Coordinates of C-alpha atoms in Angstrom, one line a residue:
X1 CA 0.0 0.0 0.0
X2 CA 2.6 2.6 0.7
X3 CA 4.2 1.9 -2.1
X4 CA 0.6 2.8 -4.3
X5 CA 1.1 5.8 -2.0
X6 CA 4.2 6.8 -3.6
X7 CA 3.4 6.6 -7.0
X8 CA 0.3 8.3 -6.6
X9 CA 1.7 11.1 -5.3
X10 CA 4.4 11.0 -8.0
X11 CA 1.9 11.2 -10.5
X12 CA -0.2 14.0 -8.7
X13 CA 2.9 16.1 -8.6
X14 CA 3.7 15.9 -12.4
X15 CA 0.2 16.6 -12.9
X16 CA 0.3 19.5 -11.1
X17 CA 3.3 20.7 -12.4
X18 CA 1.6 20.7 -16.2
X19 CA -1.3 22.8 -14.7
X20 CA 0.9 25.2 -12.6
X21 CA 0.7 29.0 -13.5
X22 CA 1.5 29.9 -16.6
X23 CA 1.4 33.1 -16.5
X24 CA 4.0 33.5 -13.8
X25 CA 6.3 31.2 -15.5
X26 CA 6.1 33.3 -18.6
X27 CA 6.7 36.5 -16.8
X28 CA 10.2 35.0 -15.1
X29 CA 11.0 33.8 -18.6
X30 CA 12.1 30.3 -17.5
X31 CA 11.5 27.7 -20.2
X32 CA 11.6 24.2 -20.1
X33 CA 14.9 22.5 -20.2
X34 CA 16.4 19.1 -20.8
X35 CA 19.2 17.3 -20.0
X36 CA 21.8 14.4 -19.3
X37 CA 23.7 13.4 -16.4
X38 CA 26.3 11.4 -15.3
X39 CA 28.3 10.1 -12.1
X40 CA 28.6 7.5 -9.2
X41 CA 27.1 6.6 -6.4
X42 CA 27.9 5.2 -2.8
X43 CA 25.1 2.7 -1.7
X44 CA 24.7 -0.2 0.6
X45 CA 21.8 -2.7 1.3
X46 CA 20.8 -2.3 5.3
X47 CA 21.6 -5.4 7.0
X48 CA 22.1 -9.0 5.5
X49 CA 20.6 -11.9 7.5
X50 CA 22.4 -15.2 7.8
X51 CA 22.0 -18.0 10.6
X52 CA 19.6 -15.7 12.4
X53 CA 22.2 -12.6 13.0
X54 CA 22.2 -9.7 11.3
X55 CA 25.6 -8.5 9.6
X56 CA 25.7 -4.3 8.5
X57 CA 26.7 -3.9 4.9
X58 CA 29.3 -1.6 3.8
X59 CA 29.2 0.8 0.9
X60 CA 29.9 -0.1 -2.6
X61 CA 30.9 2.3 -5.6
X62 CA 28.5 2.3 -8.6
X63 CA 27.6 4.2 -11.7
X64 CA 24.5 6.3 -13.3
X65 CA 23.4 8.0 -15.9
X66 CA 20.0 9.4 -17.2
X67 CA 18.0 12.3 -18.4
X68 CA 16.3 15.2 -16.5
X69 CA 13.9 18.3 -16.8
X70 CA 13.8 21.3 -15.5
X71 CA 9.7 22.6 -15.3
X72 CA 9.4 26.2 -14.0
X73 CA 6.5 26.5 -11.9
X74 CA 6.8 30.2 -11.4
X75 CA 8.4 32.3 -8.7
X76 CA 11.4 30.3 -7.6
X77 CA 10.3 26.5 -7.6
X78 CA 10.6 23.6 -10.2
X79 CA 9.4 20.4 -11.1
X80 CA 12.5 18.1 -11.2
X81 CA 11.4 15.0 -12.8
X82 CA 14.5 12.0 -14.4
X83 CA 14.7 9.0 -15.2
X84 CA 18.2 7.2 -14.1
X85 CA 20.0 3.9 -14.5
X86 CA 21.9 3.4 -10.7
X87 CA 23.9 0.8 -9.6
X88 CA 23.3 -0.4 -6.1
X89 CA 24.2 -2.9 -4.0
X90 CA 27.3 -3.3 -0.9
X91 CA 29.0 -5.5 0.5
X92 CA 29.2 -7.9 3.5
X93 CA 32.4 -9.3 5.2
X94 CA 32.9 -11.1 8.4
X95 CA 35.7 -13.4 9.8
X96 CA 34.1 -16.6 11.8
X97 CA 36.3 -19.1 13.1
X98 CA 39.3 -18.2 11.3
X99 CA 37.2 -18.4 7.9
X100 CA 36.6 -14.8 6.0
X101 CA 33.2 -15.0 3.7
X102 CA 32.3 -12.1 1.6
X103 CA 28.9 -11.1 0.2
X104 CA 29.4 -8.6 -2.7
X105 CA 26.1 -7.2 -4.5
X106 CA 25.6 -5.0 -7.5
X107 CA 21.4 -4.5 -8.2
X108 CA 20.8 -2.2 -11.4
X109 CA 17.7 0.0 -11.1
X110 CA 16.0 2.2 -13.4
X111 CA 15.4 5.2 -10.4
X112 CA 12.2 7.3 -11.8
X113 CA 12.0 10.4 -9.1
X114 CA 9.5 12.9 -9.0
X115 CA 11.0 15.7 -7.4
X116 CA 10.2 19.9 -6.2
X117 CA 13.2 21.9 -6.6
X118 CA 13.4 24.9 -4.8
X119 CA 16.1 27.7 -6.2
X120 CA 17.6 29.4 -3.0
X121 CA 19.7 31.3 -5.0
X122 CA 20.3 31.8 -9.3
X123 CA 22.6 29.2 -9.0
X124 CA 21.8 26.6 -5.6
X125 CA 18.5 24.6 -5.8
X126 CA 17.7 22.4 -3.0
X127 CA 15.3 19.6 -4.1
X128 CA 13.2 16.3 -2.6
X129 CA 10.7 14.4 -3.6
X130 CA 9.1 10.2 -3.7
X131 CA 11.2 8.2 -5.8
X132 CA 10.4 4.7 -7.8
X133 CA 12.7 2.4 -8.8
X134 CA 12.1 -0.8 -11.2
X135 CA 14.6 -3.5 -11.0
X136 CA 16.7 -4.0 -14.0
X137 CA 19.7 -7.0 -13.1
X138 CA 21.8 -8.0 -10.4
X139 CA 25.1 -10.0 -9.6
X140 CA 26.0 -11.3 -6.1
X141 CA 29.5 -13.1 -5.7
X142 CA 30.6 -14.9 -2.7
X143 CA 34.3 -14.9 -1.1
X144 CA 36.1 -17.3 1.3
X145 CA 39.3 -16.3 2.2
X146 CA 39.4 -13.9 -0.4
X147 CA 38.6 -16.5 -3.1
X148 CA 35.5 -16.3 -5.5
X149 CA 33.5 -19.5 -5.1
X150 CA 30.8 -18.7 -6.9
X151 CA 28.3 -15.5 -8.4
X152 CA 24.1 -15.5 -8.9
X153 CA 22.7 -13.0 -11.2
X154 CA 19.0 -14.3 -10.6
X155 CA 16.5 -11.9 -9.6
X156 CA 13.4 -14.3 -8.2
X157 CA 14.1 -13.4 -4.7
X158 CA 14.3 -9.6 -5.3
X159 CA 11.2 -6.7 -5.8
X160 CA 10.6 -5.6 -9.1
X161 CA 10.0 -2.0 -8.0
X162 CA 10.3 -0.2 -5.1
X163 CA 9.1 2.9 -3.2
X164 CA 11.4 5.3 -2.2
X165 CA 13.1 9.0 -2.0
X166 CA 15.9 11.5 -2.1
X167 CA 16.7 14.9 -1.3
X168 CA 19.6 16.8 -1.9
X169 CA 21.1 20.1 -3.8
X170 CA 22.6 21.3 -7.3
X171 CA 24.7 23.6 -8.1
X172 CA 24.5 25.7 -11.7
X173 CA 28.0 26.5 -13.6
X174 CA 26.6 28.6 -16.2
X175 CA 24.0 28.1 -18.7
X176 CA 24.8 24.8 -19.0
X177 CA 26.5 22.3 -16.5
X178 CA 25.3 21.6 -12.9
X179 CA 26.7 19.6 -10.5
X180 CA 24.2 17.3 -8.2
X181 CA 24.4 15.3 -5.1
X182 CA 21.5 13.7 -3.3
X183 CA 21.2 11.1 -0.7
X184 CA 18.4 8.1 -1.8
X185 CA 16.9 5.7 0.4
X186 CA 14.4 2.8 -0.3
X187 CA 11.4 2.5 1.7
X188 CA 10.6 -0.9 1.2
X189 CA 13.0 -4.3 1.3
X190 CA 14.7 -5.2 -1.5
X191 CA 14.4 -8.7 -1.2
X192 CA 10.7 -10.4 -1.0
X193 CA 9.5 -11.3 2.2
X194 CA 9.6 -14.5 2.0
X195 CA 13.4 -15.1 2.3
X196 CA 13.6 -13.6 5.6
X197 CA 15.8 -10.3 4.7
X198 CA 13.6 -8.0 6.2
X199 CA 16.6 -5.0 6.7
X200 CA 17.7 -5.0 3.2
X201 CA 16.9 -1.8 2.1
X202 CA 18.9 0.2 -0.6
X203 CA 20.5 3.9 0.3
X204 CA 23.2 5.8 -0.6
X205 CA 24.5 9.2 -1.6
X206 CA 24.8 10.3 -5.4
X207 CA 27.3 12.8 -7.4
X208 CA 26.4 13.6 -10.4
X209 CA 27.7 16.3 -13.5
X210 CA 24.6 17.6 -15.9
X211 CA 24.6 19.2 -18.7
X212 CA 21.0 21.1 -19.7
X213 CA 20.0 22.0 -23.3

């Protein structure tokens, strides 16, 4: 249900932001723009379960890359929406008995947010919004001893979409180039509830370099 939530209030936003004043917008003389973006990302998965404890997952490097619009809805606030390809995932390593296993995760979402911007300042907008991401691949290898033994890339046991959000600021270099970084979290599990990870939940921070046409 919260998840229904989300995306309803996603698609209430955008609506809005098509019917917003357009009057006001005109006067400012903001137009629409479009854009690309590109950077990495620091995410972990929560907390993986094994043999009934709980082991904290460290951050893992990934990529994205998408598109982004800038909407004018008059005065000084925007509608933000993008549509991103992010890496997520992390990592999990513990030492038991003298044996080292390793749990390394890379999960490849399409992240769809809908976010308000709000510009502070001609060149610093601070934005946040619900977020919805639809599961695109993964890859999980296992370690022991710092030896591969083996890697699964099926994705029966994960969600196909998630609720979530970010928040965060950009800055804009010019007409052009902006630089953004966010911090993104998942409101729901990862993994279905049926396999008993009931902490694994994506977040992460983002840094990102756009350039708007």
């Amino acid at each position: 249900m919260k998840k229904l939530l989300v995306i309803a209030l996603g698609l209430a936003t955008f609506s809005l932001a098509f019917q917003s004043d357009v009057k006001a917008q005109a006067a400012s003389g903001d137009q629409i723009r479009f854009g690309i973006k590109a950077g990495a990302n620091l995410s972990k998965f929560g907390e993986f379960k094994f043999l009934d404890e709980y082991y904290n997952s460290k951050h893992k490097v990934g990529f994205q890359a998408g598109i982004y619009a800038e909407i004018p809805l008059g005065a000084s606030f925007a509608f933000l929406p993008e549509a991103t390809f992010t890496q997520k995932g992390g990592k999990v390593e513990e030492t038991v008995l003298g044996t080292t296993g390793k749990i390394e995760a890379t999960v490849n979402y399409i992240d769809v947010p809908f976010m308000i911007g709000f510009r502070a300042t001609p060149e610093l907008t601070i934005f946040a919004g619900p977020q919805v991401s639809f599961l695109v691949s993964q890859k999980t290898t296992f370690h022991v001893n710092g030896e591969e033994q083996d890697d699964d890339t099926s994705t029966d046991n994960l969600n196909k979409s998630l609720a979530g959000g970010a928040a965060g600021i950009g800055y804009r270099i010019g007409d052009n180039l902006n630089i953004n970084a966010r911090y993104m979290m998942d409101f729901q599990n990862a993994s279905k509830e049926d396999i008993g990870q009931d902490r694994a939940k994506n977040s992460g921070f983002a840094l990102s370099l756009g350039y708007s046409f």
